[in-house]
Structure formats: C-alpha cells, structure tokens
Short mmCIF file of C-alpha atoms in Angstrom, two decimals:
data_model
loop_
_atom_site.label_atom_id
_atom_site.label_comp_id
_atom_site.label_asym_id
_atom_site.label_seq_id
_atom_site.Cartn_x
_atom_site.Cartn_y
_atom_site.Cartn_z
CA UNK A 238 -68.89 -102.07 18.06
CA UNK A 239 -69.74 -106.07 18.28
CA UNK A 240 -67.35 -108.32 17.64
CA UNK A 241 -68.63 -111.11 14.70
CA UNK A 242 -67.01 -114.11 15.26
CA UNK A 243 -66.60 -116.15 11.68
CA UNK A 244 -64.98 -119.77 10.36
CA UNK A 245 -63.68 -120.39 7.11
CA UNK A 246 -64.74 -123.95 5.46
CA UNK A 247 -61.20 -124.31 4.03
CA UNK A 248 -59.18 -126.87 5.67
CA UNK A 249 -62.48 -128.86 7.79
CA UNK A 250 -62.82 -132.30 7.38
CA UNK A 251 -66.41 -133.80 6.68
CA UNK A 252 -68.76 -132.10 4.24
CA UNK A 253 -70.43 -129.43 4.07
CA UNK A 254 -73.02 -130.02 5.84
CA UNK A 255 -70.49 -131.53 8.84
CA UNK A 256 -68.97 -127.86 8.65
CA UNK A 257 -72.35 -126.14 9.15
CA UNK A 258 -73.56 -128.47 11.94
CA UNK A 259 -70.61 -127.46 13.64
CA UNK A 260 -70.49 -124.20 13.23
CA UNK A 261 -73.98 -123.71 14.46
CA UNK A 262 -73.17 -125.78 17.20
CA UNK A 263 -69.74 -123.85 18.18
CA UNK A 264 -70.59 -120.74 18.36
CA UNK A 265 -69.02 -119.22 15.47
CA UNK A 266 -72.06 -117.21 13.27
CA UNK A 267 -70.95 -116.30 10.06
CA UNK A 268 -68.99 -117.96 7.22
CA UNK A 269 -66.45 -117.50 4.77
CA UNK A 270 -66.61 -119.97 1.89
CA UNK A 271 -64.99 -120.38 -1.29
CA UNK A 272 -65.85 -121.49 -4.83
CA UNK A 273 -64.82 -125.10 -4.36
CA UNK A 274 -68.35 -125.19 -2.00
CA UNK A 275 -69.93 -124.59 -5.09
CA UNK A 276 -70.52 -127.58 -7.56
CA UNK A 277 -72.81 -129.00 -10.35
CA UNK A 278 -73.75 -128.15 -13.79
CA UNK A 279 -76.15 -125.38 -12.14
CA UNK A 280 -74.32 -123.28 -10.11
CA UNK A 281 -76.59 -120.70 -9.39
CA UNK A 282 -79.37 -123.35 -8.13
CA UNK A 283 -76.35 -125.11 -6.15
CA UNK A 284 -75.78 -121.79 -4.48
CA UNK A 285 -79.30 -121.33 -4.11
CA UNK A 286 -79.62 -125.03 -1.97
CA UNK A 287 -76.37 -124.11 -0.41
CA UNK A 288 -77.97 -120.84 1.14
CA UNK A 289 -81.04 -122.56 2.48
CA UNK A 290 -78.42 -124.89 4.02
CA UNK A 291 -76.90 -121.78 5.94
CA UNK A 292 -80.15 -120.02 6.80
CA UNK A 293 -81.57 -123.82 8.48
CA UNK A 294 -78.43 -123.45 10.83
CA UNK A 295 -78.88 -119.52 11.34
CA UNK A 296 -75.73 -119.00 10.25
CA UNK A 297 -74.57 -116.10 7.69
CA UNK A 298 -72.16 -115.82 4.75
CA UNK A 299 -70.16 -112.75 4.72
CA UNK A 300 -67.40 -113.60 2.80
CA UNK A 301 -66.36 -115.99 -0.71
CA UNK A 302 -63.38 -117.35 -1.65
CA UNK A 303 -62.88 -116.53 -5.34
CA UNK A 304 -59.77 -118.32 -6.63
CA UNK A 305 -58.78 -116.03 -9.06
CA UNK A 306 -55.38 -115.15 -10.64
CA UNK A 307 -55.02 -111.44 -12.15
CA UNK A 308 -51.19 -112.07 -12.54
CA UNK A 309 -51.95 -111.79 -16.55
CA UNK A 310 -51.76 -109.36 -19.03
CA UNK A 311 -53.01 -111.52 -22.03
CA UNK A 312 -56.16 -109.30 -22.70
CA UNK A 313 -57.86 -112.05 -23.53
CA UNK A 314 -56.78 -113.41 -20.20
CA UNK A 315 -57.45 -110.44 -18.51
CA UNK A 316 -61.26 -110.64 -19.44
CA UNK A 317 -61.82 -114.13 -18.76
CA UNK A 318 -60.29 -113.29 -14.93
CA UNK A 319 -62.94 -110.07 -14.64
CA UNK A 320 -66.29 -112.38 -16.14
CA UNK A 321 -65.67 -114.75 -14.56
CA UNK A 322 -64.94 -113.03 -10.84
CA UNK A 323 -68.20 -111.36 -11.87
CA UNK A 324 -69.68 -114.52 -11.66
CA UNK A 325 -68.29 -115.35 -8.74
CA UNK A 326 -69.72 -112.63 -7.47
CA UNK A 327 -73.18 -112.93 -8.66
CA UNK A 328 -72.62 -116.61 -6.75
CA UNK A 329 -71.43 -115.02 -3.41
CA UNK A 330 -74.90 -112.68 -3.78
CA UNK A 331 -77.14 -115.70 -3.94
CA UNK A 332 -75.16 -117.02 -0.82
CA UNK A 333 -75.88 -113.52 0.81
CA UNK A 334 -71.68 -111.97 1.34
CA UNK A 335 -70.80 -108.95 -0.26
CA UNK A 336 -66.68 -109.59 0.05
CA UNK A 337 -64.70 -112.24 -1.80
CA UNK A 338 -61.45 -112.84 -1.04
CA UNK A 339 -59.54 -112.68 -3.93
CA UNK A 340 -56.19 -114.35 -4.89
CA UNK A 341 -53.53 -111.93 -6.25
CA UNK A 342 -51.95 -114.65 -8.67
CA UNK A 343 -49.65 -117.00 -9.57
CA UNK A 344 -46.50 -116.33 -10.76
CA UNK A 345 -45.65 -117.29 -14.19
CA UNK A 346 -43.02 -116.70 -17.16
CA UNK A 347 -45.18 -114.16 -19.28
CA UNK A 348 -45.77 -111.19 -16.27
CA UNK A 349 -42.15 -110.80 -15.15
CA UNK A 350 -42.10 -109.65 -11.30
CA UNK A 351 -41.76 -106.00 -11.93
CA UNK A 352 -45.09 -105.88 -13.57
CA UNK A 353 -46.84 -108.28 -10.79
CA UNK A 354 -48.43 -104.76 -9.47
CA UNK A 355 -49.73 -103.28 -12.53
CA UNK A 356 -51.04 -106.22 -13.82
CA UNK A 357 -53.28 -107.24 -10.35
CA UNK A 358 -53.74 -103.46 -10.57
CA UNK A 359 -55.08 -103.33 -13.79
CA UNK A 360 -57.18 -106.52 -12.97
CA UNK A 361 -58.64 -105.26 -10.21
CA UNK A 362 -59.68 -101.93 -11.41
CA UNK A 363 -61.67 -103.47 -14.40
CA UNK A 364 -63.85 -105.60 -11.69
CA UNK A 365 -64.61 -101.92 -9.72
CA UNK A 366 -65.79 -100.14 -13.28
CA UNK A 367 -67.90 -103.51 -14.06
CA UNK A 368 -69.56 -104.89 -11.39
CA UNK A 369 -67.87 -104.02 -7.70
CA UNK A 370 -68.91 -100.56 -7.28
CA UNK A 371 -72.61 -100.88 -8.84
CA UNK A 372 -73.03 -103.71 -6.53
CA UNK A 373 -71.29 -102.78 -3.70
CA UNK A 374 -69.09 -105.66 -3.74
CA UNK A 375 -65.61 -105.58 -1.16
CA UNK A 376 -62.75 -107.19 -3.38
CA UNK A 377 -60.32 -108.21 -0.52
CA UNK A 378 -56.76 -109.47 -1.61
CA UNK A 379 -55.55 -112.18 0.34
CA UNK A 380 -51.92 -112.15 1.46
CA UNK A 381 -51.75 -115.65 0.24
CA UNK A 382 -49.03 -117.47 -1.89
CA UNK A 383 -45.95 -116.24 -3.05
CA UNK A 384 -47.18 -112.99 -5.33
CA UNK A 385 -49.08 -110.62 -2.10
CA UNK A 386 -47.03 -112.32 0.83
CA UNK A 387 -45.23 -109.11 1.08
CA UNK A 388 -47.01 -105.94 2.84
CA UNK A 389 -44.93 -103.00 1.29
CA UNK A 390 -46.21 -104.30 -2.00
CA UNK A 391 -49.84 -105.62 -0.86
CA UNK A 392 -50.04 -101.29 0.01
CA UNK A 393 -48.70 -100.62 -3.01
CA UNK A 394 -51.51 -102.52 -5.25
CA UNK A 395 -53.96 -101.15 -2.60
CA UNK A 396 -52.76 -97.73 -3.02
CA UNK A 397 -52.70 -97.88 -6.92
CA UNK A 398 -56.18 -98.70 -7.31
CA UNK A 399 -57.29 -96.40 -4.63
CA UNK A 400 -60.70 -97.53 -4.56
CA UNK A 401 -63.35 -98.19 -1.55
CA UNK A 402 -63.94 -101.34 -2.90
CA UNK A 403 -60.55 -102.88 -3.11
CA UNK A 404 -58.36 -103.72 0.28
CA UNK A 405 -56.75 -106.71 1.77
CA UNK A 406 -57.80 -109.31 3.58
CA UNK A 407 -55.21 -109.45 6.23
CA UNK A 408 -53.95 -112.99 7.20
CA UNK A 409 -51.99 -112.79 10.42
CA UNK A 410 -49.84 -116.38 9.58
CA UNK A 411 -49.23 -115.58 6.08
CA UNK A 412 -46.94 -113.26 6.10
CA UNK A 413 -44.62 -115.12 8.31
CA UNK A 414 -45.40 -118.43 6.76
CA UNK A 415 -43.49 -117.04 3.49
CA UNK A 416 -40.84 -116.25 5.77
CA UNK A 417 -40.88 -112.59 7.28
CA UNK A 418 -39.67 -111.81 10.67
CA UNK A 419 -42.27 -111.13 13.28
CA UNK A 420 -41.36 -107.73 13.77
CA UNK A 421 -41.52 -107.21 9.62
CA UNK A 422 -44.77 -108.72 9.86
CA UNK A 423 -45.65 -106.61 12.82
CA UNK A 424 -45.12 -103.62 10.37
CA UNK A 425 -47.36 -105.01 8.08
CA UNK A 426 -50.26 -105.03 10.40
CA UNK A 427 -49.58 -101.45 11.46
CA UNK A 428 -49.53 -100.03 7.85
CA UNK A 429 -52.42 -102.46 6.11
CA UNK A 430 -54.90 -102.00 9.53
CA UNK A 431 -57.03 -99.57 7.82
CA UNK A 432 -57.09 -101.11 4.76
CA UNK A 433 -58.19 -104.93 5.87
CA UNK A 434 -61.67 -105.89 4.90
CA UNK A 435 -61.77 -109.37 5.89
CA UNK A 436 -59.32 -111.49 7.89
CA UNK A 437 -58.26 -114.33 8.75
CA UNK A 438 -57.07 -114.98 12.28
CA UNK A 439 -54.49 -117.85 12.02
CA UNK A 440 -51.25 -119.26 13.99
CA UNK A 441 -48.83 -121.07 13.73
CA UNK A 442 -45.06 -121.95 13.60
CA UNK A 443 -41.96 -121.42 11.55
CA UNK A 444 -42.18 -121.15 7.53
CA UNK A 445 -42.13 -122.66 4.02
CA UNK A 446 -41.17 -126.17 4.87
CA UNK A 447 -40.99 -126.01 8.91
CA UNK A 448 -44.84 -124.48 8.75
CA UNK A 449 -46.73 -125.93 11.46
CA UNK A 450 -50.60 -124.36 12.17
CA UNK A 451 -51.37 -124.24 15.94
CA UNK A 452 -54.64 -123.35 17.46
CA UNK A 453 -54.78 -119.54 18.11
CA UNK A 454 -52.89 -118.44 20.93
CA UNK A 455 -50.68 -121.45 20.69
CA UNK A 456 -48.04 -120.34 18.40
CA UNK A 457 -45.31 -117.71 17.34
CA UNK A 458 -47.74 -115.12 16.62
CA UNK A 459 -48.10 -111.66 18.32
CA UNK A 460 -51.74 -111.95 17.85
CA UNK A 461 -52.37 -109.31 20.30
CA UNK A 462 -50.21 -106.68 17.89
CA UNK A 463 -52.54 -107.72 14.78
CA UNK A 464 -55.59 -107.20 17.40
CA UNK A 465 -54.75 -104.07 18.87
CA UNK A 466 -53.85 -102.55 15.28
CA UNK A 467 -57.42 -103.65 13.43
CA UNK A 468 -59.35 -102.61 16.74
CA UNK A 469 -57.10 -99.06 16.51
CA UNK A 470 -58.36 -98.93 12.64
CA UNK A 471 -61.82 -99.32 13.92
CA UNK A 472 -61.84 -102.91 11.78
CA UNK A 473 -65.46 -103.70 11.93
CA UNK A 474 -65.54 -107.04 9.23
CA UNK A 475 -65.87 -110.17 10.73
CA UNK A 476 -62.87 -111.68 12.89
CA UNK A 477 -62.54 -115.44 11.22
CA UNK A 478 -60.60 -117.83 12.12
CA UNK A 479 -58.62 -120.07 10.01
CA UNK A 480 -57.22 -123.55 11.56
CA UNK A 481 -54.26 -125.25 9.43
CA UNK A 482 -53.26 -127.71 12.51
CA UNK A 483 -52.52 -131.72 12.76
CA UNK A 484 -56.33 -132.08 13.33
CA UNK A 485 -59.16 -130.60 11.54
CA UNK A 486 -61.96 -132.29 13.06
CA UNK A 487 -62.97 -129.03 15.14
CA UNK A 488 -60.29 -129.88 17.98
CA UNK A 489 -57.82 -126.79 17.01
CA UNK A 490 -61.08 -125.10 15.99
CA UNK A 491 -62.58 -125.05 19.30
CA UNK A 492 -59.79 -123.92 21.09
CA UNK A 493 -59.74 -120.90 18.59
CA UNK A 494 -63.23 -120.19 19.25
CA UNK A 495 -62.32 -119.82 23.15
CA UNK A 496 -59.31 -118.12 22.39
CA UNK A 497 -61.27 -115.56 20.51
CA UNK A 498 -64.15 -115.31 22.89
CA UNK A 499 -61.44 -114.54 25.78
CA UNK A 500 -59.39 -111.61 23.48
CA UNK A 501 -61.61 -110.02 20.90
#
C-alpha cells in the first residue's frame, strides 16, 4: 500500500498560489483545502480556475474543508446545513476530492448537550440519502472544536449513522489540545482507527491556553501510537499534515515533510 503524503492550506502564509508553489516544490502531492479557498460571485468558475491552478503544479485535491455546523435542529436550519454542504460538495467535485471534512458544530443555547449526537446524527444522515451515497462522497467529521473533541462520543455519532460514507477525520493534536490525557487520547486512536477517512497529522504541546504547535516529531505526541493504529486498520487516505507552529512560512512544514518521509 503507498503512502500519499498531503498538506492542508489552513494555517500557510502567502496565497494561494504561494501554497501551491510550495507544495509542488516540497514534495507533498495532494491537498486538502477548505471553502475559504473558494471566493467570488461565481464559485463554480472560481473552483474551476482554482483546479487548473492544481493540475499546472501536478498536484491533487483529495480532500475539502466544508465549514459546516449540524449542531441544529431548527428544520429550517437543518436544510440550509444539508444544501448547502451539497454545494460544497458539488465545489470539492470540480476541484477533483471526493472527502470533505466536515465540522460537527458549534455549541449553542437551542441544542442542549444531550442532543449534540442526534442532532449531527440526524444532519449527517440527510447528506448520505441526498447527495453522499449517489455520488460517492466521504463525509469525514473532524475532531475539531469543542462539540467532537471527545472520541467515545465522535464513535458514538459514527456508530449511529452507520453508514460507509460517514467517519472521522482523525486529528492526532486535537484531542489533546481540548485537554485529554495522552493515554485517553491514545484510546481514541485505537477505537476510531478503522473508522478515519482523512487525517490530519499534527503536534504539538499542552492545551486550551498553553497550546503550542511544533513541527511533527517535535512535540508531546505519541505519533508513532496514532501510526501504528491507522497502518493496523489498513488506513489507506492520504497522511496530511497540518502545521499550527510560531512560523508558517514552510519552516515547521518542511521538517514535517522529513519527519513523514522517515516514519510513514
């Protein structure tokens, strides 16, 4: 099984087309990127420009941010989240990935936490009858923010939809960032492994307000553990790293890069 090698454009500085110079020029072949990349009254022409962009560098997406929250139960609310990740979808299509990373939400006053499940759930299970299984589309929920930054429930949601088509996208900082211990987060490799279809490979130090993002390799982060579990799952997505250090001019990138070249 090869190993793909991916970057996401979150967190780079420069523009776009900085991003995809170095990227090409790195090493790293394939892409995550996110709606935000995305702009102008036309966004299916933008997408279209943005792909030929990609293709010049030989580069491929595989993956699209969607910045969605399906912490609602509003119907109304609830069917503007679906259309419009359809869209969103139809976007990361043009682009050429067939996985978006989805949000799970935000929390809020009107979806108290005991429903958070059921209402991501419910969510999520509308986008698989409309457009996800017709298209073939991987709806990956990020472990990201407050709502999914815990792995017992992240199962849970996965488990409740019980569908090919929805799984996590396992972020090996995350969990720890919201303030886990390393051997709870170690768990939550071990039981989410065979349900990850994207990830990001991050590092880092400490959580909430002592964060700090290190170069992978260079912080608290039993990296190997996360490897050995998604290699024992027989993971075969694309292994993307994800940089949230002091720099973000392609310094801690680089050393990622190597990092990953030397332990994939």
């Amino acid at each position: 099984m090869s190993i793909k090698i991916g970057m996401i454009h979150y967190n780079f500085a420069g523009t776009i087309d900085d991003f995809l110079a170095y990227c090409s020029k790195t090493g790293f072949e394939y892409l995550e990127l996110q709606a935000g990349s995305i702009a102008g009254d036309n966004l299916e022409k933008a997408a279209e420009e943005l792909r030929r962009k990609v293709d010049n560098h030989n580069l491929k997406v595989t993956a699209f941010a969607v910045g969605n929250d399906f912490v609602v139960l509003d119907p109304e609310e609830i069917k503007n989240q679906v259309d419009r990740t359809e869209r969103m979808a139809n976007l990361a299509n043009i682009l050429g990935a067939k996985t978006l990373r989805m949000e799970g939400g935000a929390p809020k006053d009107t979806v108290p936490e005991t429903q958070w499940v059921e209402a991501m759930a419910n969510c999520l299970e509308l986008c698989v009858e409309q457009f996800a299984a017709r298209d073939q589309v991987k709806l990956a929920v990020d472990n990201h923010g407050v709502v999914t930054n815990d792995g017992d429930l992240m199962l849970e949601l996965i488990q409740r939809v019980n569908s090919p088509w929805v799984g996590t996208c396992l972020d090996t900082m995350n969990y720890r960032w919201f303030g886990h211990e390393l051997e709870t987060v170690g768990r939550y490799y071990e039981i989410l492994a065979p349900h990850v279809l994207h990830l990001h490979l991050k590092d880092g130090r400490g959580s909430r307000g002592n964060y700090q993002g290190e170069a992978l390799g260079e912080g608290e982060i039993d990296l190997k553990k996360a490897v050995e579990c998604l290699k024992k799952a027989e993971y075969d997505g694309v292994w993307t790293c994800e940089y949230e250090g002091r720099e973000n001019d392609g310094t801690g990138q680089t050393k990622s890069y190597n990092w990953m070249i030397n332990h994939l």
